[in-house]
Amino acid sequence: MDNRELIRLALEARQAAYVPYSGYKVGAALLTKAGKVYKGCNIENASYTPTNCAERTAFFKAVSEGEREFEAIAIVGGKGELPQDYAWPCGVCRQVMMEFCNPKTFHVITAISEEEYLDKTLEEMLPHGFGPSNL
Ligand code: THU
C-alpha cells in the first residue's frame, strides 16, 4: 500500500464525516502492519464533548477488531468540498497513537491531496511522548 492509495482512502472516509456543528470534515485511513486499512471520520454531537475525531474513530474500529500492529495513518480535513490545507491530528489523537504505535516507526501522513502530503514519524509529532513503555 503506497501513500497515495492510503490518502485516497482517507479522502473516501472523509465523505462520511458527521459535522453539523463545525462543518470541518476529517477523514483518516489507518494501515495495519498486515496491510489492512481501517477508515474513520469525525462524528460530532449536539452536546459537543462526545465528538470523536476521525483518527480515533479509525483506531477504535481497528483495536476493537483485535488489531494491535500499525504502520501508518493518512489524515485529510477541511471545511470545503476538498481539503485546502493540512489537517494536523489533535493532542488527544496523538496520545492514542502513542498507546498503540512505535513513535520511531509509525508514519503520520497529513495530506491536502494524493500528490501533496507530509510524512512524519509519530515521534516528530509528539516529542518525548508518554506511552506504555514508561510504565
Ligand atoms: N477533528 C478531527 O477529526 N481530528 C483532529 O485531529 C482534529 C479535530 C475534528 C473534531 C471536530 O469534529 C472538528 O474536527 C473540529 O474540531
PDB file of C-alpha atoms and ligand atoms in Angstrom:
ATOM      1  CA  MET A   1       0.000   0.000   0.000  1.00  0.00           C
ATOM      2  CA  ASP A   2       1.605   3.282  -1.042  1.00  0.00           C
ATOM      3  CA  ASN A   3       0.962   6.721   0.479  1.00  0.00           C
ATOM      4  CA  ARG A   4      -1.204   7.797  -2.485  1.00  0.00           C
ATOM      5  CA  GLU A   5      -3.622   4.913  -2.021  1.00  0.00           C
ATOM      6  CA  LEU A   6      -3.815   5.462   1.755  1.00  0.00           C
ATOM      7  CA  ILE A   7      -4.611   9.150   1.165  1.00  0.00           C
ATOM      8  CA  ARG A   8      -7.268   8.195  -1.395  1.00  0.00           C
ATOM      9  CA  LEU A   9      -8.916   6.022   1.276  1.00  0.00           C
ATOM     10  CA  ALA A  10      -8.731   8.886   3.822  1.00  0.00           C
ATOM     11  CA  LEU A  11     -10.461  11.173   1.301  1.00  0.00           C
ATOM     12  CA  GLU A  12     -13.114   8.477   0.841  1.00  0.00           C
ATOM     13  CA  ALA A  13     -13.551   8.196   4.636  1.00  0.00           C
ATOM     14  CA  ARG A  14     -13.987  11.971   4.856  1.00  0.00           C
ATOM     15  CA  GLN A  15     -17.192  11.723   2.811  1.00  0.00           C
ATOM     16  CA  ALA A  16     -18.914  10.113   5.803  1.00  0.00           C
ATOM     17  CA  ALA A  17     -17.922  12.849   8.291  1.00  0.00           C
ATOM     18  CA  TYR A  18     -20.854  13.840  10.523  1.00  0.00           C
ATOM     19  CA  VAL A  19     -20.170  17.527  11.168  1.00  0.00           C
ATOM     20  CA  PRO A  20     -23.404  19.536  11.593  1.00  0.00           C
ATOM     21  CA  TYR A  21     -21.709  21.924  14.076  1.00  0.00           C
ATOM     22  CA  SER A  22     -18.222  22.717  12.746  1.00  0.00           C
ATOM     23  CA  GLY A  23     -18.600  21.809   9.088  1.00  0.00           C
ATOM     24  CA  TYR A  24     -14.949  20.662   9.309  1.00  0.00           C
ATOM     25  CA  LYS A  25     -14.819  17.238   7.667  1.00  0.00           C
ATOM     26  CA  VAL A  26     -11.937  14.917   8.565  1.00  0.00           C
ATOM     27  CA  GLY A  27     -11.090  11.510   7.141  1.00  0.00           C
ATOM     28  CA  ALA A  28      -8.443   9.029   8.223  1.00  0.00           C
ATOM     29  CA  ALA A  29      -7.140   5.751   6.851  1.00  0.00           C
ATOM     30  CA  LEU A  30      -5.156   3.567   9.253  1.00  0.00           C
ATOM     31  CA  LEU A  31      -2.854   0.903   7.793  1.00  0.00           C
ATOM     32  CA  THR A  32      -2.020  -2.195   9.840  1.00  0.00           C
ATOM     33  CA  LYS A  33       1.329  -3.960   9.528  1.00  0.00           C
ATOM     34  CA  ALA A  34      -0.555  -6.834   7.865  1.00  0.00           C
ATOM     35  CA  GLY A  35      -1.770  -4.442   5.152  1.00  0.00           C
ATOM     36  CA  LYS A  36      -5.411  -3.985   6.195  1.00  0.00           C
ATOM     37  CA  VAL A  37      -6.923  -0.488   6.227  1.00  0.00           C
ATOM     38  CA  TYR A  38      -9.456   0.867   8.731  1.00  0.00           C
ATOM     39  CA  LYS A  39     -11.186   4.106   7.743  1.00  0.00           C
ATOM     40  CA  GLY A  40     -12.554   6.696  10.142  1.00  0.00           C
ATOM     41  CA  CYS A  41     -14.346  10.047  10.061  1.00  0.00           C
ATOM     42  CA  ASN A  42     -15.147  12.623  12.720  1.00  0.00           C
ATOM     43  CA  ILE A  43     -18.522  12.261  14.411  1.00  0.00           C
ATOM     44  CA  GLU A  44     -19.870  15.347  16.179  1.00  0.00           C
ATOM     45  CA  ASN A  45     -22.520  15.639  18.856  1.00  0.00           C
ATOM     46  CA  ALA A  46     -25.046  18.305  19.899  1.00  0.00           C
ATOM     47  CA  SER A  47     -23.505  18.140  23.358  1.00  0.00           C
ATOM     48  CA  TYR A  48     -20.070  18.826  21.740  1.00  0.00           C
ATOM     49  CA  THR A  49     -17.868  16.909  24.232  1.00  0.00           C
ATOM     50  CA  PRO A  50     -18.713  13.416  22.920  1.00  0.00           C
ATOM     51  CA  THR A  51     -17.369  14.364  19.483  1.00  0.00           C
ATOM     52  CA  ASN A  52     -14.932  11.773  18.171  1.00  0.00           C
ATOM     53  CA  CYS A  53     -12.072  12.673  15.825  1.00  0.00           C
ATOM     54  CA  ALA A  54     -11.545  10.793  12.572  1.00  0.00           C
ATOM     55  CA  GLU A  55      -8.198   9.375  13.713  1.00  0.00           C
ATOM     56  CA  ARG A  56      -9.649   7.933  16.898  1.00  0.00           C
ATOM     57  CA  THR A  57     -12.625   6.508  15.027  1.00  0.00           C
ATOM     58  CA  ALA A  58     -10.163   4.620  12.802  1.00  0.00           C
ATOM     59  CA  PHE A  59      -8.052   3.452  15.751  1.00  0.00           C
ATOM     60  CA  PHE A  60     -11.013   2.345  17.834  1.00  0.00           C
ATOM     61  CA  LYS A  61     -12.539   0.452  14.918  1.00  0.00           C
ATOM     62  CA  ALA A  62      -9.228  -1.361  14.373  1.00  0.00           C
ATOM     63  CA  VAL A  63      -8.392  -2.032  18.031  1.00  0.00           C
ATOM     64  CA  SER A  64     -11.926  -3.283  18.695  1.00  0.00           C
ATOM     65  CA  GLU A  65     -11.422  -5.799  15.885  1.00  0.00           C
ATOM     66  CA  GLY A  66      -8.281  -7.099  17.600  1.00  0.00           C
ATOM     67  CA  GLU A  67      -5.648  -5.152  15.633  1.00  0.00           C
ATOM     68  CA  ARG A  68      -2.554  -4.085  17.572  1.00  0.00           C
ATOM     69  CA  GLU A  69       0.183  -3.530  14.974  1.00  0.00           C
ATOM     70  CA  PHE A  70       0.089  -0.350  12.921  1.00  0.00           C
ATOM     71  CA  GLU A  71       2.209   1.047  10.118  1.00  0.00           C
ATOM     72  CA  ALA A  72       0.780   4.448   9.158  1.00  0.00           C
ATOM     73  CA  ILE A  73      -2.230   6.762   9.185  1.00  0.00           C
ATOM     74  CA  ALA A  74      -3.265   9.211   6.458  1.00  0.00           C
ATOM     75  CA  ILE A  75      -5.337  12.236   7.514  1.00  0.00           C
ATOM     76  CA  VAL A  76      -7.239  14.784   5.421  1.00  0.00           C
ATOM     77  CA  GLY A  77      -9.514  17.569   6.608  1.00  0.00           C
ATOM     78  CA  GLY A  78     -11.099  20.890   5.868  1.00  0.00           C
ATOM     79  CA  LYS A  79     -14.361  22.779   5.512  1.00  0.00           C
ATOM     80  CA  GLY A  80     -14.774  22.832   1.764  1.00  0.00           C
ATOM     81  CA  GLU A  81     -15.543  20.115  -0.731  1.00  0.00           C
ATOM     82  CA  LEU A  82     -11.822  19.273  -0.919  1.00  0.00           C
ATOM     83  CA  PRO A  83      -9.089  19.912   1.706  1.00  0.00           C
ATOM     84  CA  GLN A  84      -7.181  23.171   1.165  1.00  0.00           C
ATOM     85  CA  ASP A  85      -4.604  22.795   3.931  1.00  0.00           C
ATOM     86  CA  TYR A  86      -3.019  20.188   6.173  1.00  0.00           C
ATOM     87  CA  ALA A  87      -5.214  18.785   8.966  1.00  0.00           C
ATOM     88  CA  TRP A  88      -2.981  18.095  11.936  1.00  0.00           C
ATOM     89  CA  PRO A  89      -4.060  15.487  14.478  1.00  0.00           C
ATOM     90  CA  CYS A  90      -5.120  16.930  17.832  1.00  0.00           C
ATOM     91  CA  GLY A  91      -3.188  16.181  21.010  1.00  0.00           C
ATOM     92  CA  VAL A  92      -5.667  13.562  22.179  1.00  0.00           C
ATOM     93  CA  CYS A  93      -5.346  11.643  18.890  1.00  0.00           C
ATOM     94  CA  ARG A  94      -1.542  11.825  19.059  1.00  0.00           C
ATOM     95  CA  GLN A  95      -1.731  10.325  22.549  1.00  0.00           C
ATOM     96  CA  VAL A  96      -3.968   7.489  21.311  1.00  0.00           C
ATOM     97  CA  MET A  97      -1.410   6.793  18.562  1.00  0.00           C
ATOM     98  CA  MET A  98       1.275   6.730  21.284  1.00  0.00           C
ATOM     99  CA  GLU A  99      -0.614   3.948  23.049  1.00  0.00           C
ATOM    100  CA  PHE A 100      -0.576   1.579  20.088  1.00  0.00           C
ATOM    101  CA  CYS A 101       2.306   2.629  17.844  1.00  0.00           C
ATOM    102  CA  ASN A 102       6.075   2.741  17.898  1.00  0.00           C
ATOM    103  CA  PRO A 103       6.831   6.500  17.801  1.00  0.00           C
ATOM    104  CA  LYS A 104      10.073   5.929  15.864  1.00  0.00           C
ATOM    105  CA  THR A 105       8.497   3.947  13.024  1.00  0.00           C
ATOM    106  CA  PHE A 106       4.792   4.856  12.814  1.00  0.00           C
ATOM    107  CA  HIS A 107       4.083   7.285   9.957  1.00  0.00           C
ATOM    108  CA  VAL A 108       1.616  10.159  10.238  1.00  0.00           C
ATOM    109  CA  ILE A 109       0.756  11.330   6.725  1.00  0.00           C
ATOM    110  CA  THR A 110      -1.101  14.632   6.605  1.00  0.00           C
ATOM    111  CA  ALA A 111      -2.389  15.382   3.136  1.00  0.00           C
ATOM    112  CA  ILE A 112      -4.034  18.033   1.025  1.00  0.00           C
ATOM    113  CA  SER A 113      -4.325  15.670  -1.921  1.00  0.00           C
ATOM    114  CA  GLU A 114      -2.855  12.383  -3.145  1.00  0.00           C
ATOM    115  CA  GLU A 115       0.086  14.359  -4.538  1.00  0.00           C
ATOM    116  CA  GLU A 116       0.616  16.926  -1.789  1.00  0.00           C
ATOM    117  CA  TYR A 117       1.379  15.448   1.604  1.00  0.00           C
ATOM    118  CA  LEU A 118       3.802  15.436   4.545  1.00  0.00           C
ATOM    119  CA  ASP A 119       5.069  12.214   6.034  1.00  0.00           C
ATOM    120  CA  LYS A 120       6.309  12.394   9.635  1.00  0.00           C
ATOM    121  CA  THR A 121       7.037   9.887  12.384  1.00  0.00           C
ATOM    122  CA  LEU A 122       4.874   9.882  15.485  1.00  0.00           C
ATOM    123  CA  GLU A 123       7.992  10.904  17.430  1.00  0.00           C
ATOM    124  CA  GLU A 124       8.186  14.091  15.350  1.00  0.00           C
ATOM    125  CA  MET A 125       4.506  14.776  16.015  1.00  0.00           C
ATOM    126  CA  LEU A 126       4.708  14.019  19.745  1.00  0.00           C
ATOM    127  CA  PRO A 127       8.254  14.544  21.032  1.00  0.00           C
ATOM    128  CA  HIS A 128       9.067  12.953  24.393  1.00  0.00           C
ATOM    129  CA  GLY A 129       5.660  11.268  24.386  1.00  0.00           C
ATOM    130  CA  PHE A 130       4.432   9.263  27.347  1.00  0.00           C
ATOM    131  CA  GLY A 131       3.438   5.719  26.441  1.00  0.00           C
ATOM    132  CA  PRO A 132       3.167   2.121  27.597  1.00  0.00           C
ATOM    133  CA  SER A 133       6.966   1.736  27.781  1.00  0.00           C
ATOM    134  CA  ASN A 134       7.071   4.363  30.546  1.00  0.00           C
ATOM    135  CA  LEU A 135       5.059   2.174  32.909  1.00  0.00           C
TER     136      LEU A 135
HETATM  137  N1  THU B   1     -11.068  16.785  14.383  1.00  0.00           N
HETATM  138  C1  THU B   1     -10.651  15.568  13.921  1.00  0.00           C
HETATM  139  O1  THU B   1     -11.448  14.761  13.407  1.00  0.00           O
HETATM  140  N2  THU B   1      -9.344  15.245  14.084  1.00  0.00           N
HETATM  141  C2  THU B   1      -8.415  16.036  14.680  1.00  0.00           C
HETATM  142  O2  THU B   1      -7.317  15.580  14.953  1.00  0.00           O
HETATM  143  C3  THU B   1      -8.738  17.441  14.971  1.00  0.00           C
HETATM  144  C4  THU B   1     -10.184  17.753  15.017  1.00  0.00           C
HETATM  145  C5  THU B   1     -12.491  17.133  14.242  1.00  0.00           C
HETATM  146  C6  THU B   1     -13.250  17.225  15.528  1.00  0.00           C
HETATM  147  C7  THU B   1     -14.391  18.137  15.154  1.00  0.00           C
HETATM  148  O3  THU B   1     -15.425  17.371  14.588  1.00  0.00           O
HETATM  149  C8  THU B   1     -13.818  19.031  14.068  1.00  0.00           C
HETATM  150  O4  THU B   1     -12.621  18.396  13.620  1.00  0.00           O
HETATM  151  C9  THU B   1     -13.493  20.431  14.536  1.00  0.00           C
HETATM  152  O5  THU B   1     -12.727  20.414  15.674  1.00  0.00           O
END
